[in-house]
Amino acid sequence: MRHFNVKGLVLSAVTGFTALIFCAQPASAVTGSGGDHYPPGEEVFQLTAQQTQGTFIDVDGSSGPSLGDEFVVSGNLLRGSTAVGTYSEICTLTRTAPADEFDLQCAADLALPQGQLTVQGRFTVTSAGPGDIDLAITGGTGLYRTAHGTVHGVTTSSTETRLTVHLIR
């Protein structure tokens, strides 16, 4: 069995996810990609999720990942260098086999001036890290009350994730 820094990998994985989750920005703060044309109510844009707080909760005190371990994270959502919202997320370890990988089931919310966006999903973390992450936009409030779509995240550092959001309203 290979051992790896569970807390570090979970932190990177959750940071990536949190970035993904916090993709919905107010329409005035987000513009679609260049010359792409999407049907009315659809837009694609990029954000950066920047983690400011996070903690790992080891439910059984073991040295490796175990079912039920949790990671709680929060931070800022950026468009360029401008903060456009905040996010919070909770991820639970739901599978620990084979020995050098585990799955995280995550739920998060993105707080924006015009409402909240919710995102959730599951992804696998290996000793190499979380890789790219794809999650579902499951709903929202306010301007985002009918939101759905997907978020694709790529971890760019231990505290930042680049997000591409495909938002359908």
PDB file of C-alpha atoms in Angstrom:
ATOM      1  CA  MET A   1       0.000   0.000   0.000  1.00  0.00           C
ATOM      2  CA  ARG A   2       1.355   3.417  -0.958  1.00  0.00           C
ATOM      3  CA  HIS A   3       1.055   6.132   1.657  1.00  0.00           C
ATOM      4  CA  PHE A   4       0.541   9.741   0.683  1.00  0.00           C
ATOM      5  CA  ASN A   5      -0.251  12.994   2.421  1.00  0.00           C
ATOM      6  CA  VAL A   6      -4.032  12.660   2.712  1.00  0.00           C
ATOM      7  CA  LYS A   7      -4.529  16.114   4.214  1.00  0.00           C
ATOM      8  CA  GLY A   8      -2.476  17.746   1.439  1.00  0.00           C
ATOM      9  CA  LEU A   9      -4.223  15.818  -1.336  1.00  0.00           C
ATOM     10  CA  VAL A  10      -7.655  16.458   0.120  1.00  0.00           C
ATOM     11  CA  LEU A  11      -6.806  20.147   0.465  1.00  0.00           C
ATOM     12  CA  SER A  12      -5.748  20.323  -3.194  1.00  0.00           C
ATOM     13  CA  ALA A  13      -8.747  18.290  -4.336  1.00  0.00           C
ATOM     14  CA  VAL A  14     -11.239  20.303  -2.344  1.00  0.00           C
ATOM     15  CA  THR A  15      -9.636  23.561  -3.405  1.00  0.00           C
ATOM     16  CA  GLY A  16     -10.179  22.436  -6.981  1.00  0.00           C
ATOM     17  CA  PHE A  17     -13.708  21.518  -6.265  1.00  0.00           C
ATOM     18  CA  THR A  18     -14.462  24.659  -4.360  1.00  0.00           C
ATOM     19  CA  ALA A  19     -13.224  26.628  -7.232  1.00  0.00           C
ATOM     20  CA  LEU A  20     -15.540  24.713  -9.455  1.00  0.00           C
ATOM     21  CA  ILE A  21     -18.437  25.237  -7.271  1.00  0.00           C
ATOM     22  CA  PHE A  22     -18.139  28.907  -7.076  1.00  0.00           C
ATOM     23  CA  CYS A  23     -18.448  29.623 -10.663  1.00  0.00           C
ATOM     24  CA  ALA A  24     -21.654  31.530 -10.942  1.00  0.00           C
ATOM     25  CA  GLN A  25     -21.127  35.245 -10.921  1.00  0.00           C
ATOM     26  CA  PRO A  26     -23.590  38.046 -11.307  1.00  0.00           C
ATOM     27  CA  ALA A  27     -24.378  38.553 -14.971  1.00  0.00           C
ATOM     28  CA  SER A  28     -22.872  42.030 -14.822  1.00  0.00           C
ATOM     29  CA  ALA A  29     -19.572  40.596 -13.544  1.00  0.00           C
ATOM     30  CA  VAL A  30     -19.377  37.763 -16.058  1.00  0.00           C
ATOM     31  CA  THR A  31     -19.043  37.856 -19.792  1.00  0.00           C
ATOM     32  CA  GLY A  32     -19.200  34.863 -22.067  1.00  0.00           C
ATOM     33  CA  SER A  33     -16.216  33.715 -24.067  1.00  0.00           C
ATOM     34  CA  GLY A  34     -15.108  35.740 -27.071  1.00  0.00           C
ATOM     35  CA  GLY A  35     -17.006  35.060 -30.276  1.00  0.00           C
ATOM     36  CA  ASP A  36     -18.871  32.014 -28.988  1.00  0.00           C
ATOM     37  CA  HIS A  37     -22.638  32.164 -29.353  1.00  0.00           C
ATOM     38  CA  TYR A  38     -24.877  30.283 -26.976  1.00  0.00           C
ATOM     39  CA  PRO A  39     -28.655  30.019 -26.886  1.00  0.00           C
ATOM     40  CA  PRO A  40     -30.470  32.599 -24.721  1.00  0.00           C
ATOM     41  CA  GLY A  41     -30.021  31.748 -21.055  1.00  0.00           C
ATOM     42  CA  GLU A  42     -26.670  29.973 -21.553  1.00  0.00           C
ATOM     43  CA  GLU A  43     -23.251  31.385 -20.853  1.00  0.00           C
ATOM     44  CA  VAL A  44     -19.706  30.062 -20.470  1.00  0.00           C
ATOM     45  CA  PHE A  45     -17.157  31.934 -18.368  1.00  0.00           C
ATOM     46  CA  GLN A  46     -14.009  31.445 -16.327  1.00  0.00           C
ATOM     47  CA  LEU A  47     -13.321  32.187 -12.666  1.00  0.00           C
ATOM     48  CA  THR A  48     -10.643  31.521 -10.095  1.00  0.00           C
ATOM     49  CA  ALA A  49     -11.554  29.973  -6.760  1.00  0.00           C
ATOM     50  CA  GLN A  50      -9.120  31.115  -4.082  1.00  0.00           C
ATOM     51  CA  GLN A  51      -9.206  29.207  -0.795  1.00  0.00           C
ATOM     52  CA  THR A  52      -8.793  31.290   2.364  1.00  0.00           C
ATOM     53  CA  GLN A  53      -9.786  28.739   5.052  1.00  0.00           C
ATOM     54  CA  GLY A  54      -9.855  24.954   5.269  1.00  0.00           C
ATOM     55  CA  THR A  55      -9.698  22.106   7.747  1.00  0.00           C
ATOM     56  CA  PHE A  56      -9.471  18.319   7.538  1.00  0.00           C
ATOM     57  CA  ILE A  57     -11.558  16.273   9.994  1.00  0.00           C
ATOM     58  CA  ASP A  58     -10.173  12.756  10.537  1.00  0.00           C
ATOM     59  CA  VAL A  59     -13.098  10.835  12.027  1.00  0.00           C
ATOM     60  CA  ASP A  60     -11.179   7.786  13.247  1.00  0.00           C
ATOM     61  CA  GLY A  61      -7.647   9.078  13.871  1.00  0.00           C
ATOM     62  CA  SER A  62      -6.039   6.714  11.352  1.00  0.00           C
ATOM     63  CA  SER A  63      -3.018   7.784   9.312  1.00  0.00           C
ATOM     64  CA  GLY A  64      -4.743   7.315   5.958  1.00  0.00           C
ATOM     65  CA  PRO A  65      -8.062   8.150   4.374  1.00  0.00           C
ATOM     66  CA  SER A  66     -11.101   6.509   5.948  1.00  0.00           C
ATOM     67  CA  LEU A  67     -14.823   6.579   5.236  1.00  0.00           C
ATOM     68  CA  GLY A  68     -16.486   9.648   6.670  1.00  0.00           C
ATOM     69  CA  ASP A  69     -13.376  11.865   6.866  1.00  0.00           C
ATOM     70  CA  GLU A  70     -14.374  15.400   5.919  1.00  0.00           C
ATOM     71  CA  PHE A  71     -12.818  18.536   4.562  1.00  0.00           C
ATOM     72  CA  VAL A  72     -14.435  21.933   5.057  1.00  0.00           C
ATOM     73  CA  VAL A  73     -13.221  24.875   2.971  1.00  0.00           C
ATOM     74  CA  SER A  74     -14.185  28.443   2.109  1.00  0.00           C
ATOM     75  CA  GLY A  75     -12.761  31.317   0.148  1.00  0.00           C
ATOM     76  CA  ASN A  76     -13.150  33.985  -2.480  1.00  0.00           C
ATOM     77  CA  LEU A  77     -14.320  33.763  -6.039  1.00  0.00           C
ATOM     78  CA  LEU A  78     -12.344  35.963  -8.430  1.00  0.00           C
ATOM     79  CA  ARG A  79     -12.777  37.359 -11.908  1.00  0.00           C
ATOM     80  CA  GLY A  80      -9.254  38.430 -12.781  1.00  0.00           C
ATOM     81  CA  SER A  81      -8.003  40.042  -9.562  1.00  0.00           C
ATOM     82  CA  THR A  82     -11.447  41.274  -8.486  1.00  0.00           C
ATOM     83  CA  ALA A  83     -13.406  39.407  -5.800  1.00  0.00           C
ATOM     84  CA  VAL A  84     -16.971  38.791  -7.036  1.00  0.00           C
ATOM     85  CA  GLY A  85     -18.266  36.460  -4.311  1.00  0.00           C
ATOM     86  CA  THR A  86     -17.475  33.872  -1.683  1.00  0.00           C
ATOM     87  CA  TYR A  87     -17.975  30.131  -1.391  1.00  0.00           C
ATOM     88  CA  SER A  88     -18.151  27.365   1.184  1.00  0.00           C
ATOM     89  CA  GLU A  89     -17.904  23.604   0.686  1.00  0.00           C
ATOM     90  CA  ILE A  90     -17.996  20.330   2.574  1.00  0.00           C
ATOM     91  CA  CYS A  91     -16.508  17.123   1.122  1.00  0.00           C
ATOM     92  CA  THR A  92     -16.852  13.644   2.614  1.00  0.00           C
ATOM     93  CA  LEU A  93     -14.635  10.642   1.780  1.00  0.00           C
ATOM     94  CA  THR A  94     -16.985   7.957   0.437  1.00  0.00           C
ATOM     95  CA  ARG A  95     -14.634   5.293  -1.003  1.00  0.00           C
ATOM     96  CA  THR A  96     -11.105   4.273  -0.037  1.00  0.00           C
ATOM     97  CA  ALA A  97     -10.246   1.403  -2.372  1.00  0.00           C
ATOM     98  CA  PRO A  98      -7.901   0.648  -3.983  1.00  0.00           C
ATOM     99  CA  ALA A  99      -5.446   1.698  -1.282  1.00  0.00           C
ATOM    100  CA  ASP A 100      -3.825   4.536  -3.255  1.00  0.00           C
ATOM    101  CA  GLU A 101      -7.024   6.443  -4.076  1.00  0.00           C
ATOM    102  CA  PHE A 102     -10.263   7.679  -2.573  1.00  0.00           C
ATOM    103  CA  ASP A 103     -13.480   9.388  -3.659  1.00  0.00           C
ATOM    104  CA  LEU A 104     -14.832  12.684  -2.333  1.00  0.00           C
ATOM    105  CA  GLN A 105     -18.534  13.587  -2.445  1.00  0.00           C
ATOM    106  CA  CYS A 106     -18.806  17.373  -2.243  1.00  0.00           C
ATOM    107  CA  ALA A 107     -21.572  19.941  -1.862  1.00  0.00           C
ATOM    108  CA  ALA A 108     -20.967  23.667  -2.041  1.00  0.00           C
ATOM    109  CA  ASP A 109     -22.634  27.038  -2.352  1.00  0.00           C
ATOM    110  CA  LEU A 110     -21.531  30.206  -4.017  1.00  0.00           C
ATOM    111  CA  ALA A 111     -22.775  33.439  -2.422  1.00  0.00           C
ATOM    112  CA  LEU A 112     -23.170  36.247  -4.924  1.00  0.00           C
ATOM    113  CA  PRO A 113     -24.911  39.631  -4.749  1.00  0.00           C
ATOM    114  CA  GLN A 114     -27.813  38.357  -6.890  1.00  0.00           C
ATOM    115  CA  GLY A 115     -28.277  34.922  -5.289  1.00  0.00           C
ATOM    116  CA  GLN A 116     -26.584  31.644  -4.516  1.00  0.00           C
ATOM    117  CA  LEU A 117     -25.477  28.863  -6.822  1.00  0.00           C
ATOM    118  CA  THR A 118     -25.244  25.236  -5.663  1.00  0.00           C
ATOM    119  CA  VAL A 119     -22.847  22.631  -7.070  1.00  0.00           C
ATOM    120  CA  GLN A 120     -22.229  19.010  -6.178  1.00  0.00           C
ATOM    121  CA  GLY A 121     -20.649  15.811  -7.311  1.00  0.00           C
ATOM    122  CA  ARG A 122     -18.066  13.124  -6.726  1.00  0.00           C
ATOM    123  CA  PHE A 123     -14.493  12.816  -7.920  1.00  0.00           C
ATOM    124  CA  THR A 124     -11.501  10.538  -7.367  1.00  0.00           C
ATOM    125  CA  VAL A 125      -8.215  11.581  -5.751  1.00  0.00           C
ATOM    126  CA  THR A 126      -5.067   9.500  -6.332  1.00  0.00           C
ATOM    127  CA  SER A 127      -1.503   9.849  -5.092  1.00  0.00           C
ATOM    128  CA  ALA A 128      -0.967  12.105  -8.139  1.00  0.00           C
ATOM    129  CA  GLY A 129      -3.743  14.457  -6.981  1.00  0.00           C
ATOM    130  CA  PRO A 130      -7.350  15.124  -8.016  1.00  0.00           C
ATOM    131  CA  GLY A 131      -6.778  15.836 -11.708  1.00  0.00           C
ATOM    132  CA  ASP A 132      -9.472  17.776 -13.560  1.00  0.00           C
ATOM    133  CA  ILE A 133     -12.846  17.927 -11.827  1.00  0.00           C
ATOM    134  CA  ASP A 134     -16.301  18.012 -13.425  1.00  0.00           C
ATOM    135  CA  LEU A 135     -19.338  18.790 -11.271  1.00  0.00           C
ATOM    136  CA  ALA A 136     -23.040  19.509 -11.723  1.00  0.00           C
ATOM    137  CA  ILE A 137     -24.727  22.830 -11.080  1.00  0.00           C
ATOM    138  CA  THR A 138     -27.800  21.660  -9.166  1.00  0.00           C
ATOM    139  CA  GLY A 139     -29.703  24.878  -8.589  1.00  0.00           C
ATOM    140  CA  GLY A 140     -29.653  28.209  -6.879  1.00  0.00           C
ATOM    141  CA  THR A 141     -31.570  31.135  -5.459  1.00  0.00           C
ATOM    142  CA  GLY A 142     -32.418  34.632  -6.664  1.00  0.00           C
ATOM    143  CA  LEU A 143     -31.141  35.218 -10.208  1.00  0.00           C
ATOM    144  CA  TYR A 144     -29.935  31.584 -10.261  1.00  0.00           C
ATOM    145  CA  ARG A 145     -33.174  29.917  -9.059  1.00  0.00           C
ATOM    146  CA  THR A 146     -33.453  27.851 -12.281  1.00  0.00           C
ATOM    147  CA  ALA A 147     -29.724  27.282 -12.760  1.00  0.00           C
ATOM    148  CA  HIS A 148     -28.219  24.051 -14.031  1.00  0.00           C
ATOM    149  CA  GLY A 149     -25.180  23.112 -16.070  1.00  0.00           C
ATOM    150  CA  THR A 150     -21.619  22.038 -15.311  1.00  0.00           C
ATOM    151  CA  VAL A 151     -18.381  23.320 -13.855  1.00  0.00           C
ATOM    152  CA  HIS A 152     -14.941  22.103 -14.964  1.00  0.00           C
ATOM    153  CA  GLY A 153     -12.050  22.815 -12.602  1.00  0.00           C
ATOM    154  CA  VAL A 154      -8.296  22.612 -12.996  1.00  0.00           C
ATOM    155  CA  THR A 155      -6.150  23.022  -9.879  1.00  0.00           C
ATOM    156  CA  THR A 156      -3.416  25.583 -10.579  1.00  0.00           C
ATOM    157  CA  SER A 157      -1.860  25.771  -7.068  1.00  0.00           C
ATOM    158  CA  SER A 158      -2.461  24.499  -3.538  1.00  0.00           C
ATOM    159  CA  THR A 159      -4.961  27.337  -2.976  1.00  0.00           C
ATOM    160  CA  GLU A 160      -6.355  28.194  -6.430  1.00  0.00           C
ATOM    161  CA  THR A 161      -8.449  26.468  -9.063  1.00  0.00           C
ATOM    162  CA  ARG A 162      -9.304  27.713 -12.561  1.00  0.00           C
ATOM    163  CA  LEU A 163     -12.985  27.145 -13.314  1.00  0.00           C
ATOM    164  CA  THR A 164     -14.853  27.007 -16.583  1.00  0.00           C
ATOM    165  CA  VAL A 165     -18.576  27.351 -15.926  1.00  0.00           C
ATOM    166  CA  HIS A 166     -21.297  26.357 -18.367  1.00  0.00           C
ATOM    167  CA  LEU A 167     -24.338  27.994 -16.772  1.00  0.00           C
ATOM    168  CA  ILE A 168     -27.852  27.458 -18.103  1.00  0.00           C
ATOM    169  CA  ARG A 169     -30.685  29.571 -16.676  1.00  0.00           C
TER     170      ARG A 169
END
